[in-house]
Short mmCIF file of N, CA and C in Angstrom, two decimals:
data_model
loop_
_atom_site.label_atom_id
_atom_site.label_comp_id
_atom_site.label_asym_id
_atom_site.label_seq_id
_atom_site.Cartn_x
_atom_site.Cartn_y
_atom_site.Cartn_z
N MET A 1 0.82 -1.19 0.00
CA MET A 1 0.00 0.00 0.00
C MET A 1 0.87 1.26 0.00
N LEU A 2 1.89 1.29 0.84
CA LEU A 2 2.74 2.47 0.93
C LEU A 2 3.45 2.74 -0.40
N ALA A 3 3.89 1.69 -1.07
CA ALA A 3 4.57 1.86 -2.36
C ALA A 3 3.63 2.43 -3.41
N GLN A 4 2.36 2.07 -3.33
CA GLN A 4 1.37 2.56 -4.29
C GLN A 4 1.02 4.02 -4.03
N SER A 5 0.84 4.37 -2.77
CA SER A 5 0.43 5.72 -2.41
C SER A 5 1.01 6.08 -1.04
N PRO A 6 2.20 6.68 -0.99
CA PRO A 6 2.84 6.97 0.28
C PRO A 6 2.04 7.88 1.20
N ASP A 7 1.13 8.68 0.62
CA ASP A 7 0.33 9.59 1.43
C ASP A 7 -1.02 9.01 1.81
N GLY A 8 -1.35 7.85 1.30
CA GLY A 8 -2.65 7.24 1.56
C GLY A 8 -2.66 6.43 2.85
N ALA A 9 -3.81 6.35 3.43
CA ALA A 9 -3.97 5.58 4.67
C ALA A 9 -4.08 4.09 4.36
N ARG A 10 -3.65 3.29 5.31
CA ARG A 10 -3.79 1.85 5.20
C ARG A 10 -4.84 1.41 6.21
N THR A 11 -5.63 0.45 5.83
CA THR A 11 -6.67 -0.03 6.73
C THR A 11 -6.09 -1.12 7.62
N THR A 12 -6.10 -0.86 8.91
CA THR A 12 -5.67 -1.82 9.91
C THR A 12 -6.80 -1.92 10.93
N PRO A 13 -7.22 -3.12 11.29
CA PRO A 13 -8.26 -3.22 12.31
C PRO A 13 -7.86 -2.44 13.57
N ARG A 14 -8.81 -1.72 14.11
CA ARG A 14 -8.56 -0.81 15.23
C ARG A 14 -7.86 -1.49 16.40
N GLU A 15 -8.28 -2.72 16.77
CA GLU A 15 -7.69 -3.38 17.93
C GLU A 15 -6.21 -3.69 17.72
N TYR A 16 -5.82 -4.04 16.50
CA TYR A 16 -4.41 -4.30 16.21
C TYR A 16 -3.61 -3.00 16.25
N HIS A 17 -4.16 -1.97 15.64
CA HIS A 17 -3.50 -0.67 15.62
C HIS A 17 -3.25 -0.17 17.04
N ASP A 18 -4.30 -0.18 17.87
CA ASP A 18 -4.18 0.33 19.23
C ASP A 18 -3.18 -0.47 20.06
N ASP A 19 -3.18 -1.78 19.90
CA ASP A 19 -2.25 -2.63 20.64
C ASP A 19 -0.80 -2.32 20.24
N ILE A 20 -0.57 -2.13 18.97
CA ILE A 20 0.78 -1.81 18.50
C ILE A 20 1.23 -0.45 19.03
N VAL A 21 0.38 0.56 18.91
CA VAL A 21 0.72 1.90 19.37
C VAL A 21 0.97 1.91 20.88
N ASP A 22 0.15 1.18 21.63
CA ASP A 22 0.30 1.13 23.09
C ASP A 22 1.66 0.58 23.52
N HIS A 23 2.29 -0.22 22.69
CA HIS A 23 3.56 -0.85 23.06
C HIS A 23 4.78 -0.27 22.35
N LEU A 24 4.58 0.66 21.44
CA LEU A 24 5.71 1.21 20.67
C LEU A 24 6.78 1.86 21.55
N VAL A 25 6.36 2.69 22.48
CA VAL A 25 7.32 3.43 23.31
C VAL A 25 8.14 2.46 24.16
N ASP A 26 7.48 1.51 24.82
CA ASP A 26 8.21 0.54 25.64
C ASP A 26 9.15 -0.31 24.80
N ASN A 27 8.70 -0.71 23.62
CA ASN A 27 9.57 -1.50 22.74
C ASN A 27 10.80 -0.70 22.32
N LEU A 28 10.60 0.57 22.01
CA LEU A 28 11.72 1.42 21.62
C LEU A 28 12.69 1.62 22.78
N LYS A 29 12.16 1.79 23.99
CA LYS A 29 13.02 1.91 25.18
C LYS A 29 13.92 0.68 25.30
N GLN A 30 13.34 -0.49 25.11
CA GLN A 30 14.10 -1.74 25.20
C GLN A 30 15.18 -1.80 24.12
N LEU A 31 14.84 -1.41 22.92
CA LEU A 31 15.83 -1.41 21.83
C LEU A 31 16.98 -0.45 22.13
N GLU A 32 16.65 0.72 22.68
CA GLU A 32 17.70 1.68 23.04
C GLU A 32 18.58 1.14 24.16
N LYS A 33 17.94 0.56 25.17
CA LYS A 33 18.67 0.02 26.32
C LYS A 33 19.66 -1.06 25.89
N GLU A 34 19.23 -1.93 25.02
CA GLU A 34 20.08 -3.04 24.59
C GLU A 34 21.03 -2.65 23.46
N GLN A 35 20.91 -1.42 22.99
CA GLN A 35 21.78 -0.89 21.93
C GLN A 35 21.88 -1.85 20.74
N ILE A 36 20.71 -2.31 20.31
CA ILE A 36 20.64 -3.25 19.20
C ILE A 36 21.00 -2.56 17.88
N PHE A 37 20.63 -1.30 17.76
CA PHE A 37 20.89 -0.55 16.53
C PHE A 37 21.93 0.53 16.80
N ASN A 38 22.72 0.84 15.80
CA ASN A 38 23.70 1.91 15.97
C ASN A 38 23.12 3.27 15.61
N ARG A 39 21.90 3.27 15.07
CA ARG A 39 21.23 4.53 14.74
C ARG A 39 19.72 4.32 14.75
N ILE A 40 19.02 5.27 15.36
CA ILE A 40 17.56 5.26 15.35
C ILE A 40 17.10 6.61 14.82
N GLN A 41 16.19 6.57 13.87
CA GLN A 41 15.60 7.79 13.34
C GLN A 41 14.08 7.66 13.42
N ILE A 42 13.43 8.78 13.70
CA ILE A 42 11.97 8.83 13.74
C ILE A 42 11.51 9.87 12.73
N PHE A 43 10.57 9.46 11.90
CA PHE A 43 10.03 10.35 10.87
C PHE A 43 8.53 10.55 11.10
N GLN A 44 8.06 11.76 10.79
CA GLN A 44 6.63 12.02 10.83
C GLN A 44 6.02 11.61 9.50
N ARG A 45 4.69 11.67 9.44
CA ARG A 45 3.98 11.27 8.22
C ARG A 45 4.40 12.08 7.00
N ASP A 46 4.79 13.31 7.22
CA ASP A 46 5.21 14.16 6.10
C ASP A 46 6.66 13.90 5.69
N ARG A 47 7.23 12.85 6.22
CA ARG A 47 8.60 12.38 5.92
C ARG A 47 9.69 13.27 6.49
N GLN A 48 9.34 14.12 7.45
CA GLN A 48 10.33 14.97 8.11
C GLN A 48 10.97 14.17 9.24
N CYS A 49 12.30 14.15 9.27
CA CYS A 49 13.02 13.46 10.35
C CYS A 49 12.94 14.33 11.60
N VAL A 50 12.35 13.81 12.66
CA VAL A 50 12.19 14.57 13.90
C VAL A 50 13.11 14.07 15.00
N PHE A 51 13.79 12.96 14.75
CA PHE A 51 14.78 12.45 15.70
C PHE A 51 15.82 11.65 14.96
N ASP A 52 17.07 11.89 15.32
CA ASP A 52 18.19 11.13 14.78
C ASP A 52 19.18 10.92 15.92
N SER A 53 19.36 9.68 16.32
CA SER A 53 20.22 9.38 17.47
C SER A 53 21.68 9.79 17.24
N LYS A 54 22.07 9.98 15.99
CA LYS A 54 23.43 10.45 15.70
C LYS A 54 23.59 11.94 16.01
N LYS A 55 22.47 12.66 16.06
CA LYS A 55 22.51 14.11 16.26
C LYS A 55 21.87 14.55 17.58
N ASP A 56 20.85 13.82 18.02
CA ASP A 56 20.07 14.22 19.19
C ASP A 56 20.49 13.45 20.43
N SER A 57 20.51 14.14 21.58
CA SER A 57 20.93 13.48 22.82
C SER A 57 19.76 12.92 23.63
N GLN A 58 18.56 13.41 23.38
CA GLN A 58 17.39 12.93 24.11
C GLN A 58 17.06 11.50 23.68
N ALA A 59 16.42 10.75 24.55
CA ALA A 59 16.05 9.37 24.24
C ALA A 59 14.98 9.34 23.15
N ALA A 60 15.14 8.42 22.21
CA ALA A 60 14.18 8.27 21.12
C ALA A 60 12.79 7.96 21.66
N ALA A 61 12.71 7.16 22.72
CA ALA A 61 11.41 6.79 23.29
C ALA A 61 10.67 8.01 23.83
N GLU A 62 11.39 8.97 24.39
CA GLU A 62 10.76 10.20 24.88
C GLU A 62 10.17 11.00 23.73
N ILE A 63 10.93 11.10 22.66
CA ILE A 63 10.45 11.83 21.48
C ILE A 63 9.22 11.14 20.91
N LEU A 64 9.29 9.82 20.78
CA LEU A 64 8.17 9.06 20.23
C LEU A 64 6.92 9.23 21.09
N ALA A 65 7.07 9.17 22.41
CA ALA A 65 5.93 9.34 23.31
C ALA A 65 5.28 10.70 23.12
N SER A 66 6.10 11.75 22.99
CA SER A 66 5.52 13.08 22.80
C SER A 66 4.83 13.20 21.44
N LEU A 67 5.38 12.53 20.43
CA LEU A 67 4.74 12.57 19.11
C LEU A 67 3.42 11.81 19.10
N LEU A 68 3.39 10.66 19.74
CA LEU A 68 2.19 9.83 19.72
C LEU A 68 1.10 10.35 20.65
N PHE A 69 1.49 10.87 21.80
CA PHE A 69 0.50 11.19 22.83
C PHE A 69 0.49 12.66 23.23
N GLY A 70 1.30 13.49 22.58
CA GLY A 70 1.38 14.91 22.91
C GLY A 70 0.50 15.76 22.01
N GLN A 71 0.89 17.02 21.89
CA GLN A 71 0.15 17.97 21.06
C GLN A 71 0.17 17.54 19.59
N TRP A 72 -0.92 17.81 18.90
CA TRP A 72 -1.00 17.51 17.48
C TRP A 72 -0.26 18.58 16.68
N SER A 73 0.44 18.15 15.64
CA SER A 73 1.10 19.10 14.75
C SER A 73 0.07 19.68 13.78
N ASN A 74 0.45 20.74 13.09
CA ASN A 74 -0.44 21.31 12.07
C ASN A 74 -0.74 20.28 10.99
N PHE A 75 0.26 19.48 10.64
CA PHE A 75 0.06 18.44 9.63
C PHE A 75 -1.01 17.44 10.10
N ASP A 76 -0.93 17.02 11.38
CA ASP A 76 -1.93 16.10 11.92
C ASP A 76 -3.33 16.71 11.86
N LYS A 77 -3.43 17.98 12.22
CA LYS A 77 -4.73 18.66 12.19
C LYS A 77 -5.28 18.75 10.77
N GLU A 78 -4.39 19.04 9.82
CA GLU A 78 -4.81 19.10 8.42
C GLU A 78 -5.30 17.74 7.93
N MET A 79 -4.58 16.68 8.31
CA MET A 79 -4.97 15.33 7.90
C MET A 79 -6.33 14.95 8.51
N LEU A 80 -6.57 15.34 9.75
CA LEU A 80 -7.86 15.08 10.38
C LEU A 80 -8.97 15.82 9.64
N ASP A 81 -8.72 17.07 9.29
CA ASP A 81 -9.71 17.86 8.57
C ASP A 81 -10.02 17.23 7.20
N ILE A 82 -8.99 16.80 6.50
CA ILE A 82 -9.19 16.14 5.20
C ILE A 82 -10.01 14.87 5.38
N GLY A 83 -9.69 14.10 6.41
CA GLY A 83 -10.43 12.86 6.68
C GLY A 83 -11.89 13.12 7.00
N ARG A 84 -12.14 14.15 7.79
CA ARG A 84 -13.53 14.48 8.14
C ARG A 84 -14.33 14.90 6.90
N LYS A 85 -13.71 15.71 6.05
CA LYS A 85 -14.38 16.15 4.82
C LYS A 85 -14.67 14.96 3.91
N ARG A 86 -13.71 14.07 3.82
CA ARG A 86 -13.90 12.88 2.98
C ARG A 86 -15.02 12.00 3.53
N LEU A 87 -15.06 11.86 4.85
CA LEU A 87 -16.11 11.07 5.49
C LEU A 87 -17.48 11.67 5.20
N GLU A 88 -17.60 12.99 5.27
CA GLU A 88 -18.88 13.64 4.98
C GLU A 88 -19.32 13.39 3.54
N LYS A 89 -18.37 13.46 2.60
CA LYS A 89 -18.69 13.19 1.20
C LYS A 89 -19.18 11.75 1.02
N LEU A 90 -18.52 10.82 1.70
CA LEU A 90 -18.93 9.41 1.61
C LEU A 90 -20.31 9.19 2.21
N LYS A 91 -20.61 9.87 3.32
CA LYS A 91 -21.93 9.75 3.93
C LYS A 91 -23.01 10.25 2.98
N ILE A 92 -22.75 11.39 2.35
CA ILE A 92 -23.71 11.95 1.40
C ILE A 92 -23.90 11.00 0.22
N ARG A 93 -22.82 10.48 -0.30
CA ARG A 93 -22.89 9.55 -1.43
C ARG A 93 -23.68 8.29 -1.05
N ASN A 94 -23.49 7.79 0.15
CA ASN A 94 -24.23 6.60 0.59
C ASN A 94 -25.72 6.89 0.77
N GLN A 95 -26.05 8.10 1.20
CA GLN A 95 -27.46 8.47 1.37
C GLN A 95 -28.17 8.58 0.02
N GLU A 96 -27.41 8.94 -1.01
CA GLU A 96 -27.99 9.10 -2.34
C GLU A 96 -28.30 7.76 -3.01
N ARG A 97 -27.76 6.69 -2.51
CA ARG A 97 -27.98 5.37 -3.12
C ARG A 97 -29.29 4.79 -2.72
#
């Protein structure tokens, strides 16, 4: 799906998505602790690198937690607005059938 449309959403059942997100920060902490990788980078949906362990001194898990559970970026807000508008169009189209 990502190769076909990097900006498009992928459908993942909600329970799987939530379970994965709930454990991402702890899993990343473990990876950092065990120093399994020599470099960790975190990218946002817009492909902007927001963390690079080669350049940043803060823990990757802290950055990830703030991205996942902190304030929404303007990009996140725009994506939500686009999604809401698309949902409204789909509702109208379904009512017309």
